Short mmCIF file of C-alpha atoms and ligand atoms in Angstrom, two decimals:
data_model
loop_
_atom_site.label_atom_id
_atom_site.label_comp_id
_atom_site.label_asym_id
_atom_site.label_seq_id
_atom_site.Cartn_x
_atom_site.Cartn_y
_atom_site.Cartn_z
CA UNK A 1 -26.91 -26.33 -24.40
CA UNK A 2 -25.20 -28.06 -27.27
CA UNK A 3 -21.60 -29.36 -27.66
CA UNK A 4 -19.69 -26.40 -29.39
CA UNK A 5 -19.19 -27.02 -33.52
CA UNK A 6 -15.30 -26.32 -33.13
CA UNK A 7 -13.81 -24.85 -36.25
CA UNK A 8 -10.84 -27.64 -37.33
CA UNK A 9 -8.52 -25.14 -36.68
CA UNK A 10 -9.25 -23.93 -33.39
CA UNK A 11 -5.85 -24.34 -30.95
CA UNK A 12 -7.82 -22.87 -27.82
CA UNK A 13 -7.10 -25.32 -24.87
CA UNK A 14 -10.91 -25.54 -24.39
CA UNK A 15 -11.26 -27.32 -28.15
CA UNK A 16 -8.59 -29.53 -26.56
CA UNK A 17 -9.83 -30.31 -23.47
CA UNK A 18 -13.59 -29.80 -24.02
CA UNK A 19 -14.22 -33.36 -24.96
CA UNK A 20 -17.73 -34.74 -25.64
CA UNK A 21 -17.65 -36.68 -22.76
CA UNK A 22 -16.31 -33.90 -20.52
CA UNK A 23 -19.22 -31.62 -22.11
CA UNK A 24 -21.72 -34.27 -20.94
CA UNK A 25 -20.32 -34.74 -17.72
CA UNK A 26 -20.28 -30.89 -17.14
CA UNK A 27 -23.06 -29.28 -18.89
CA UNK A 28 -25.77 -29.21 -16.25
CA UNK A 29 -23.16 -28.20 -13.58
CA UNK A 30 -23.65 -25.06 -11.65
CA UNK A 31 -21.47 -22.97 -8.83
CA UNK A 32 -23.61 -21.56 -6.10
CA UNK A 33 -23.76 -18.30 -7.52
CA UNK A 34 -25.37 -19.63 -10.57
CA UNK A 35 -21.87 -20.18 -12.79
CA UNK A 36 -22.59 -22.32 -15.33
CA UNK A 37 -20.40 -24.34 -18.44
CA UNK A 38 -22.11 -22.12 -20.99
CA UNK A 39 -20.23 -18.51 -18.79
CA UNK A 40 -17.58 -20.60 -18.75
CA UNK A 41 -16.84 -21.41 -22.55
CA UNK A 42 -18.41 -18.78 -24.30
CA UNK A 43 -15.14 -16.24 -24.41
CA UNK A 44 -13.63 -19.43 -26.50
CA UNK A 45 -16.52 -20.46 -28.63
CA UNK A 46 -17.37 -16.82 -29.66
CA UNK A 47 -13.48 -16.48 -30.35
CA UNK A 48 -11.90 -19.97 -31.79
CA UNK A 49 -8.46 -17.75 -32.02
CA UNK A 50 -8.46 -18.18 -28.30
CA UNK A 51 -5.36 -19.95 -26.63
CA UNK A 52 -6.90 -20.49 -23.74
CA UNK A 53 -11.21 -19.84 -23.92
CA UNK A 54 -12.00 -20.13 -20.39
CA UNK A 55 -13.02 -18.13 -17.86
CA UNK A 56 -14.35 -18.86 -14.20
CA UNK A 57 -17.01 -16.72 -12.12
CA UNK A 58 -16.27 -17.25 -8.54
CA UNK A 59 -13.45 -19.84 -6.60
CA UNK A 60 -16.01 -22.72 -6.76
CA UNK A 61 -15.85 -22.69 -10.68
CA UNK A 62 -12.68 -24.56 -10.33
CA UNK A 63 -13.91 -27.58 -8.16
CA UNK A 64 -17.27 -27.96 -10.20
CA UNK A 65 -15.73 -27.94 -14.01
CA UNK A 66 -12.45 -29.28 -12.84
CA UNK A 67 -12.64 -31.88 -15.43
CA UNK A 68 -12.32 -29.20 -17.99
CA UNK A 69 -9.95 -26.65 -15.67
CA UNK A 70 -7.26 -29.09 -14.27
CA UNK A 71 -6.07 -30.29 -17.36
CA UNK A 72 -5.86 -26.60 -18.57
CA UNK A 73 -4.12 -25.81 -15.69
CA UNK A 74 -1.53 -28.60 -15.96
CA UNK A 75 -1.03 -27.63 -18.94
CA UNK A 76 -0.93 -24.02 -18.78
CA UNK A 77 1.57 -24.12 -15.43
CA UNK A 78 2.37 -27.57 -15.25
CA UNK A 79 0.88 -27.63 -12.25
CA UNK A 80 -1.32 -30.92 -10.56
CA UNK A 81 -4.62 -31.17 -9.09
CA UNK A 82 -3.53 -32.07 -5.75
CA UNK A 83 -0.60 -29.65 -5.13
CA UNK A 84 -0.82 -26.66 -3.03
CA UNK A 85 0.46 -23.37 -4.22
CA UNK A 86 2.86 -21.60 -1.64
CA UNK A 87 3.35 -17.59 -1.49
CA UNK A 88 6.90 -15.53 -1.07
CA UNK A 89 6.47 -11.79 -1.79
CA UNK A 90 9.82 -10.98 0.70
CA UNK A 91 11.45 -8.48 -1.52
CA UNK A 92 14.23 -9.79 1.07
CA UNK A 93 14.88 -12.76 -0.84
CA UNK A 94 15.04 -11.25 -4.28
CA UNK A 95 18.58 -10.68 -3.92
CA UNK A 96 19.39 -9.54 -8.07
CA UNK A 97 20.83 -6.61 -9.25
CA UNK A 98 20.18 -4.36 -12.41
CA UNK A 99 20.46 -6.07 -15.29
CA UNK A 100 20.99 -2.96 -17.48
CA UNK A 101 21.83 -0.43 -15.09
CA UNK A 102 22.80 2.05 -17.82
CA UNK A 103 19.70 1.30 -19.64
CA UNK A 104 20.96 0.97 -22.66
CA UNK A 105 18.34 -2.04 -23.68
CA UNK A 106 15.46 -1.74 -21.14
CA UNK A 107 12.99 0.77 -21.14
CA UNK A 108 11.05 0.15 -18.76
CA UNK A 109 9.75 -2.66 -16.11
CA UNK A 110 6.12 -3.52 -14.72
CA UNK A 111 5.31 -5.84 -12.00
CA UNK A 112 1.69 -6.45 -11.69
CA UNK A 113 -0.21 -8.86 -9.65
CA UNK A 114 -3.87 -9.61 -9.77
CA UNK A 115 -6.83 -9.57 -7.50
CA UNK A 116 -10.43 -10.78 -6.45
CA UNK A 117 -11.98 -9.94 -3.01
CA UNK A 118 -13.21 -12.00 -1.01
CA UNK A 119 -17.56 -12.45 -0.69
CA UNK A 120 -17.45 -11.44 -4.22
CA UNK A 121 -17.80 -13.41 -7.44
CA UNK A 122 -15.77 -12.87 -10.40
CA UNK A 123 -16.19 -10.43 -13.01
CA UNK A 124 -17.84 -12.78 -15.38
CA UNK A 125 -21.14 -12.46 -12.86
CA UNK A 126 -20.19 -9.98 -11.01
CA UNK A 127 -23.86 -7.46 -10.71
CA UNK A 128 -23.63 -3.94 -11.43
CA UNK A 129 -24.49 -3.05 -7.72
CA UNK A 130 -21.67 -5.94 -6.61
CA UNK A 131 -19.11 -4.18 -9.15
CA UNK A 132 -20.02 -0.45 -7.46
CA UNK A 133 -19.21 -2.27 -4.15
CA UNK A 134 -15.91 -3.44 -5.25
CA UNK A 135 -15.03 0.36 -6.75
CA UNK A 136 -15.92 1.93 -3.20
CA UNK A 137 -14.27 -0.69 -1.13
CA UNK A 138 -11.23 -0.62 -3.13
CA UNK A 139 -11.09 3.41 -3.98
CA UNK A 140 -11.69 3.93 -0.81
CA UNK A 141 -8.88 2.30 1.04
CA UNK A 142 -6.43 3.52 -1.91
CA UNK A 143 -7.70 7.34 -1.15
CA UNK A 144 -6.17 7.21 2.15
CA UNK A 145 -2.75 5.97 1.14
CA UNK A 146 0.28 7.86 2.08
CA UNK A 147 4.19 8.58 1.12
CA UNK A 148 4.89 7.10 -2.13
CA UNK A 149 1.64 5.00 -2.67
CA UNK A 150 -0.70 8.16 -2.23
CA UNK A 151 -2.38 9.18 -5.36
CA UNK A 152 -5.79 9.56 -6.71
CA UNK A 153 -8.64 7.87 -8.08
CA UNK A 154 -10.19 8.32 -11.79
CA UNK A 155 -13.24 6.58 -12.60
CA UNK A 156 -13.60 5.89 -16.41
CA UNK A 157 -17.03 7.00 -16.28
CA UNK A 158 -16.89 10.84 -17.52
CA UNK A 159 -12.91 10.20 -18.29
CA UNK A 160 -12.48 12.37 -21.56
CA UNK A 161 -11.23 10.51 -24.64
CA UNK A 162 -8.45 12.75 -24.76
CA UNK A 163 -7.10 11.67 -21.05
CA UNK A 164 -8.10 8.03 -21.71
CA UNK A 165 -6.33 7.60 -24.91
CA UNK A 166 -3.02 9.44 -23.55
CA UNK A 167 -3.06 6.93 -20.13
CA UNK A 168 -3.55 4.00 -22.69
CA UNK A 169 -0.98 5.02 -25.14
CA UNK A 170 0.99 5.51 -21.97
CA UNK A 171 0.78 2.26 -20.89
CA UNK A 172 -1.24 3.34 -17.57
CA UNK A 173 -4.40 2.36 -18.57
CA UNK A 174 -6.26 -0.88 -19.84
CA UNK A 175 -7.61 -0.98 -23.47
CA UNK A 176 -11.45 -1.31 -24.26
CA UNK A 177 -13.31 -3.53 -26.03
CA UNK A 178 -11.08 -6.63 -25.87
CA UNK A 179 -13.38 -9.04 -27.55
CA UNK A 180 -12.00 -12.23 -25.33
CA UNK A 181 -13.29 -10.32 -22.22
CA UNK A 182 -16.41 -9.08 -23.56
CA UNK A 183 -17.53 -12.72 -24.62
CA UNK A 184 -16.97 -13.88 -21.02
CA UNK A 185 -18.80 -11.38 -19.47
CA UNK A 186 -16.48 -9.04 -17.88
CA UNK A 187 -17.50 -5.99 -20.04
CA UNK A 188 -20.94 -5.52 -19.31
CA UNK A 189 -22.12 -2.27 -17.76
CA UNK A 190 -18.45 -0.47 -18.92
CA UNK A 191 -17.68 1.73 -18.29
CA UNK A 192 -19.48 1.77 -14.57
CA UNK A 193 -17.40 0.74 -11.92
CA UNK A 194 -14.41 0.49 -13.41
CA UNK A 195 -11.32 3.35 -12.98
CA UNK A 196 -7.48 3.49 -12.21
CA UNK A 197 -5.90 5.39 -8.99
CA UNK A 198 -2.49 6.40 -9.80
CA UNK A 199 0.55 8.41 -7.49
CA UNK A 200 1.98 11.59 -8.53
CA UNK A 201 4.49 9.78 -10.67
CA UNK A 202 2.44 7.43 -11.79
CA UNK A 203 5.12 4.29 -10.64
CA UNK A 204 2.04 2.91 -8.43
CA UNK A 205 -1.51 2.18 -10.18
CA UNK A 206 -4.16 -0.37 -9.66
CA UNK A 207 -6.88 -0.79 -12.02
CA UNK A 208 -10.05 -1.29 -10.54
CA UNK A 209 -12.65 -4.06 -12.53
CA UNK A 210 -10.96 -4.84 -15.71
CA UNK A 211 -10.39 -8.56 -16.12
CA UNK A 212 -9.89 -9.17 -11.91
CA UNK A 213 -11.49 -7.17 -9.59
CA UNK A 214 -8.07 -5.33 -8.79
CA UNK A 215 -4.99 -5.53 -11.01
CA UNK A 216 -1.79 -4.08 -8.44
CA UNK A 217 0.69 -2.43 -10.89
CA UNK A 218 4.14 -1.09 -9.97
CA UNK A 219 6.37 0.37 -13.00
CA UNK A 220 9.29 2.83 -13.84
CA UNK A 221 11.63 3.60 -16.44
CA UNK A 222 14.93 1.35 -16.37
CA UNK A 223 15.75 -2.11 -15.49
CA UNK A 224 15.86 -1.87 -11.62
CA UNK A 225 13.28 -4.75 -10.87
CA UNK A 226 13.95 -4.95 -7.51
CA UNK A 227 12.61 -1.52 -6.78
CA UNK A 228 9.75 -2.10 -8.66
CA UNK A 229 9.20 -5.22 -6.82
CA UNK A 230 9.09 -3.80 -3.22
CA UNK A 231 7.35 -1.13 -4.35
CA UNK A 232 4.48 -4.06 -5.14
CA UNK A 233 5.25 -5.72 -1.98
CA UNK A 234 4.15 -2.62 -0.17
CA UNK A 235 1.41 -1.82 -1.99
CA UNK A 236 -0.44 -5.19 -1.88
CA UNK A 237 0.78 -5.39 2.05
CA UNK A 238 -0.96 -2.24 2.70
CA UNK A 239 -4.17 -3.29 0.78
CA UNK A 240 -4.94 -6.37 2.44
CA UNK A 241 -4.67 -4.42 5.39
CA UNK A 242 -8.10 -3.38 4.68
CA UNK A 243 -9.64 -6.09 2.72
CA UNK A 244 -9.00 -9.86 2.23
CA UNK A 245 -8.54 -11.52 -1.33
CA UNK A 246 -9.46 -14.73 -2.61
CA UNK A 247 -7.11 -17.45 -2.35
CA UNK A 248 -7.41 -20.96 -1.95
CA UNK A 249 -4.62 -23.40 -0.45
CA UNK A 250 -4.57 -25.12 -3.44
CA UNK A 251 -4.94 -22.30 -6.34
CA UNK A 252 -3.12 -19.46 -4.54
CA UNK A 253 -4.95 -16.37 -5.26
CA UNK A 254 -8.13 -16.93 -7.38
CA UNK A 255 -8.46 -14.91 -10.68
CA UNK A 256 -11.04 -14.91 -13.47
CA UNK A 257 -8.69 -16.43 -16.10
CA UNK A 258 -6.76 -19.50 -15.30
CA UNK A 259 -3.40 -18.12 -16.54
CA UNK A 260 -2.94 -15.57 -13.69
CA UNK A 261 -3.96 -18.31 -10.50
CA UNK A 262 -1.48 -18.84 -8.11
CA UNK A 263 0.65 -15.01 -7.75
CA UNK A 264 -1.21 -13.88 -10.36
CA UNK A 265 1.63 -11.79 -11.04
CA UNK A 266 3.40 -10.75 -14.88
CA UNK A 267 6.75 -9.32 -14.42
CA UNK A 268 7.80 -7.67 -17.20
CA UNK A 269 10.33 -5.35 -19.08
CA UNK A 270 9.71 -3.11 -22.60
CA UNK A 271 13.42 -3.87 -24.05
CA UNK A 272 15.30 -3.73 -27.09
CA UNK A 273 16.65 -6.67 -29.04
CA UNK A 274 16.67 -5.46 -32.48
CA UNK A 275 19.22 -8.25 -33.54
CA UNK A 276 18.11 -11.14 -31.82
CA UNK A 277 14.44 -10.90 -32.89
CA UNK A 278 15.22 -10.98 -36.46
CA UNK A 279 16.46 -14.84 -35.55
CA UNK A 280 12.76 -15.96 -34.67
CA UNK A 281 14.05 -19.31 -33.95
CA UNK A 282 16.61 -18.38 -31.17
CA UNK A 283 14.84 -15.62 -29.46
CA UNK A 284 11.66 -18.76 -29.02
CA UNK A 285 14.31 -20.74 -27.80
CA UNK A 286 15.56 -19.04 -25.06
CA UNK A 287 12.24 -17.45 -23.73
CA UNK A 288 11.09 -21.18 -23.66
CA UNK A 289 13.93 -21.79 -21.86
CA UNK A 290 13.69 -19.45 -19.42
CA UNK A 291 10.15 -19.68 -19.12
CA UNK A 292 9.48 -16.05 -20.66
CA UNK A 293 6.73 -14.98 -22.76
CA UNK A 294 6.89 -12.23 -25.61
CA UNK A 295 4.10 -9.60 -26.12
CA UNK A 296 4.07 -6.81 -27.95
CA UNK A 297 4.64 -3.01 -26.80
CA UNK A 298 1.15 -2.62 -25.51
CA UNK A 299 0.37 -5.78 -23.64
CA UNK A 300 -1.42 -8.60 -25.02
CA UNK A 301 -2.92 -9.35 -28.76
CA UNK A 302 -0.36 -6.37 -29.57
CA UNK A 303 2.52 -6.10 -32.16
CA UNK A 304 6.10 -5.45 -31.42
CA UNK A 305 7.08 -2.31 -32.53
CA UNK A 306 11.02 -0.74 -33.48
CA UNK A 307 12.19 -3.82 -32.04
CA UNK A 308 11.10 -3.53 -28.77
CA UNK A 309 8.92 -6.19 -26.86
CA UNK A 310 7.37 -6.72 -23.78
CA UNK A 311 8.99 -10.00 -22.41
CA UNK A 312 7.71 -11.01 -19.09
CA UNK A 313 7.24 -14.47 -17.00
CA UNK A 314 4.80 -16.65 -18.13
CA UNK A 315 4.24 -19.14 -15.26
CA UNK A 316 2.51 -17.98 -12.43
CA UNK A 317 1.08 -20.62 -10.48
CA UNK A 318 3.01 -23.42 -8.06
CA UNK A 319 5.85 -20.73 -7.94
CA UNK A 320 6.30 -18.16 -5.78
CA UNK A 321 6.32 -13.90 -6.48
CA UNK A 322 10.17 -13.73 -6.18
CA UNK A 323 10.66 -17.10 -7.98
CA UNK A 324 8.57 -14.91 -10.94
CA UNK A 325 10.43 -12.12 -10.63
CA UNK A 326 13.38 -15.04 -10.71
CA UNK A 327 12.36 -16.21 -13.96
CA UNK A 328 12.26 -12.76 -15.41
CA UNK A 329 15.41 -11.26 -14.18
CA UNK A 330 17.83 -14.84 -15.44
CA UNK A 331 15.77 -14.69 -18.72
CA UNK A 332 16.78 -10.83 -19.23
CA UNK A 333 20.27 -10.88 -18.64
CA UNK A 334 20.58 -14.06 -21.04
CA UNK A 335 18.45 -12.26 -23.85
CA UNK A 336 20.77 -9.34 -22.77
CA UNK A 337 24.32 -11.05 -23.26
CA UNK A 338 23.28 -12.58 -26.60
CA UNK A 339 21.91 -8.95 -27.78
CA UNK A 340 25.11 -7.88 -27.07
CA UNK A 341 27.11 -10.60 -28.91
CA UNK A 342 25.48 -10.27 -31.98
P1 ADP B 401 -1.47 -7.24 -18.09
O1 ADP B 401 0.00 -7.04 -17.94
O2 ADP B 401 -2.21 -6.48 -17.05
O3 ADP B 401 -1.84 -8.67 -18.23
P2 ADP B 401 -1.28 -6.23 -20.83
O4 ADP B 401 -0.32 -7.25 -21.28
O5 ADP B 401 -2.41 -5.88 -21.73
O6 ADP B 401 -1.99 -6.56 -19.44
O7 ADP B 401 -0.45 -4.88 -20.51
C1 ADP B 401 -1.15 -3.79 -19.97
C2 ADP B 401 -0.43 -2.49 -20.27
O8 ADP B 401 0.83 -2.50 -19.55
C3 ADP B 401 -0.09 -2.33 -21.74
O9 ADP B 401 -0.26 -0.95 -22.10
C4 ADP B 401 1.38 -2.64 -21.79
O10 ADP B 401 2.03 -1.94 -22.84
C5 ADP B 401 1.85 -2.12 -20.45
N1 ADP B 401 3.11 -2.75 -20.04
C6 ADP B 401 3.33 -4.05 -19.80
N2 ADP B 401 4.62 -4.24 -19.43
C7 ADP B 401 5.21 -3.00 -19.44
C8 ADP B 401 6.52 -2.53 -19.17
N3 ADP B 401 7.51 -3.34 -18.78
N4 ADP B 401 6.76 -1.19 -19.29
C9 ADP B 401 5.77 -0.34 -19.65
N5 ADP B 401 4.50 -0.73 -19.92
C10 ADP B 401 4.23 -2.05 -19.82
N1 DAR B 402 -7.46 -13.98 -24.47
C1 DAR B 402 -7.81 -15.18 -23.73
C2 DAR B 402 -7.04 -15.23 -22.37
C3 DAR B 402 -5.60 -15.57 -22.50
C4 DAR B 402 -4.78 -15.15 -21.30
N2 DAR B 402 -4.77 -13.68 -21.17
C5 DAR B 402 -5.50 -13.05 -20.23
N3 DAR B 402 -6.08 -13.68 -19.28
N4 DAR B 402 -5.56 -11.74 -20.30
C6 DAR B 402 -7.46 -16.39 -24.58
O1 DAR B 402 -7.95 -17.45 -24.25
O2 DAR B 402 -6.72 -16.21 -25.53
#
């Protein structure tokens, strides 16, 4: 394997961190299930518009290329090498209220954590028979869920365009074809394997192999985030009933993408601020300063649309699921006051 031929441009982390010498010291590496650099790097050399361009194939990916993850990671979450990331998903200590409770600016709110089981590699080397594994494991549990979590499974595979394109433009369902995650591998045999179970109301979904193994989504119209939040508490509590995730003392709960280690979680509201996003400058300011990241209306790589965004937490490692949730909710109400004054 060669070093990459970075385009001058490229911002990726990986073109930042990927040094020469780093490339040397790495490129030989393997995990034990036969990771190597080249899986690693491949999402960001095939797309130099990348802002991260790493992925990881099973928990040992980030002890044997930690020269090129732990300086992402510090980065990313601002989070060290030797800390230890610590868990709180007590709904009991989330103690906010609704920030909109006529909502008259938020739409609607989405708490989603992510998921790997353990035994399992990632997605980026996961095998076909592996991924089938994961579908009935998972599927299987979710079937017998009762009360507000029961619901039923749909596997992609002989889902009619028609259904799939209404869950997507729903925002139920994951997109296809996202180039990032077909250059790293998690694509490949689509659409076998993969599916979404879904309640009656569709407030409780979990994907099953998209970019993690299990993505745990709660959502509803309105700004109560608490209820979506125990609603997600639940969920995952009743889950690892029957199965046990990946996790690691010092990376929390292990996901294929560095960005979602730790709670893996994205809390996040669709909300109007027609006013303050026309003052680019400000609205940067204060979801830097509450730690907040802005997508647009359907999820990642997407655009904004009649001033609504999606603005959700963006650090989710070395702080806890309520101290996300945390992040969100003090963000909202200040993007919500200065909406207001405006
Ligand atoms: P993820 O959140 O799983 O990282 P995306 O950012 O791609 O992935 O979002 C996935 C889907 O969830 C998209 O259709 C997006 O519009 C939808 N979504 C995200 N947040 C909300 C929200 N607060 N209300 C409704 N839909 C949402
Ligand atoms: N698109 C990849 C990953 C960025 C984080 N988003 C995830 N994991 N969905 C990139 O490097 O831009």
């Amino acid at each position: 394997m060669k070093y990459p031929n970075f385009p001058k441009d490229c911002k990726s982390m990986l073109c930042k961190y990927l040094t020469k010498e780093v490339f040397d010291e790495l490129k030989d590496r393997k995990t034990p299930n036969g990771f190597t650099l080249e899986m690693a790097i491949n999402s960001g050399v095939k797309n130099p518009d990348s802002s991260i361009g790493v992925y990881a194939g099973d928990k040992e990916s980030y002890e044997v290329f930690d020269l090129l993850f732990d300086p992402i990671i510090q980065e990313y979450h601002g989070f060290g090498k030797n800390e230890k990331h610590v868990s709180d998903f007590d709904p009991n200590k989330l103690d906010i209220d609704n920030p909109d409770p006529k909502s008259e600016l938020i739409l609607s709110t989405r708490i989603r954590v992510g998921r790997n089981l353990d035994g399992f590699p990632l997605g980026t080397i996961i095998s076909k028979e592996q991924r089938d594994e994961v579908e009935k494991i998972v599927s299987g549990t979710l079937k017998s869920f009762k009360g507000d979590l029961q619901g039923e499974y749909f596997p992609l595979k002989g889902m009619t365009s028609a259904v799939q394109e209404k869950l997507i433009k729903e925002h139920f369902l994951f997109k296809e074809g996202d180039r990032f995650l077909e250059a790293a591998g998690l694509n490949r045999d689509w659409p076998e394997g993969r599916g979404i179970f879904h309640n009656k109301k569709k407030t409780f979904l979990v994907w099953i192999n998209e970019e993690d193994e299990l993505r745990i989504i709660s959502m509803q119209q309105g700004g109560d985030i608490k209820e979506v939040f125990v609603r997600l508490a639940n969920a995952v509590n009743e889950l690892e009933k029957d199965m046990k995730f990946l996790k690691s003392d010092h990376l929390g709960y292990i996901t294929s993408c560095p960005t979602n280690l730790g709670t893996a979680m994205r809390a996040s509201v669709h909300i109007k601020l027609p006013k303050l996003s026309q003052d680019k400058k400000l609205f940067k300011t204060v979801t830097d300063k509450f730690h907040l990241q802005i997508r647009g209306i359907h999820g990642e790589h997407s655009k904004s649309e009649g001033g609504i965004f999606d603005i959700s937490n963006r650090r989710r490692l070395g702080i806890s699921e309520v101290e996300c949730v945390k992040d969100l909710y003090n963000g909202v109400k200040e993007l919500i006051s200065i909406e207001r004054s405006l």
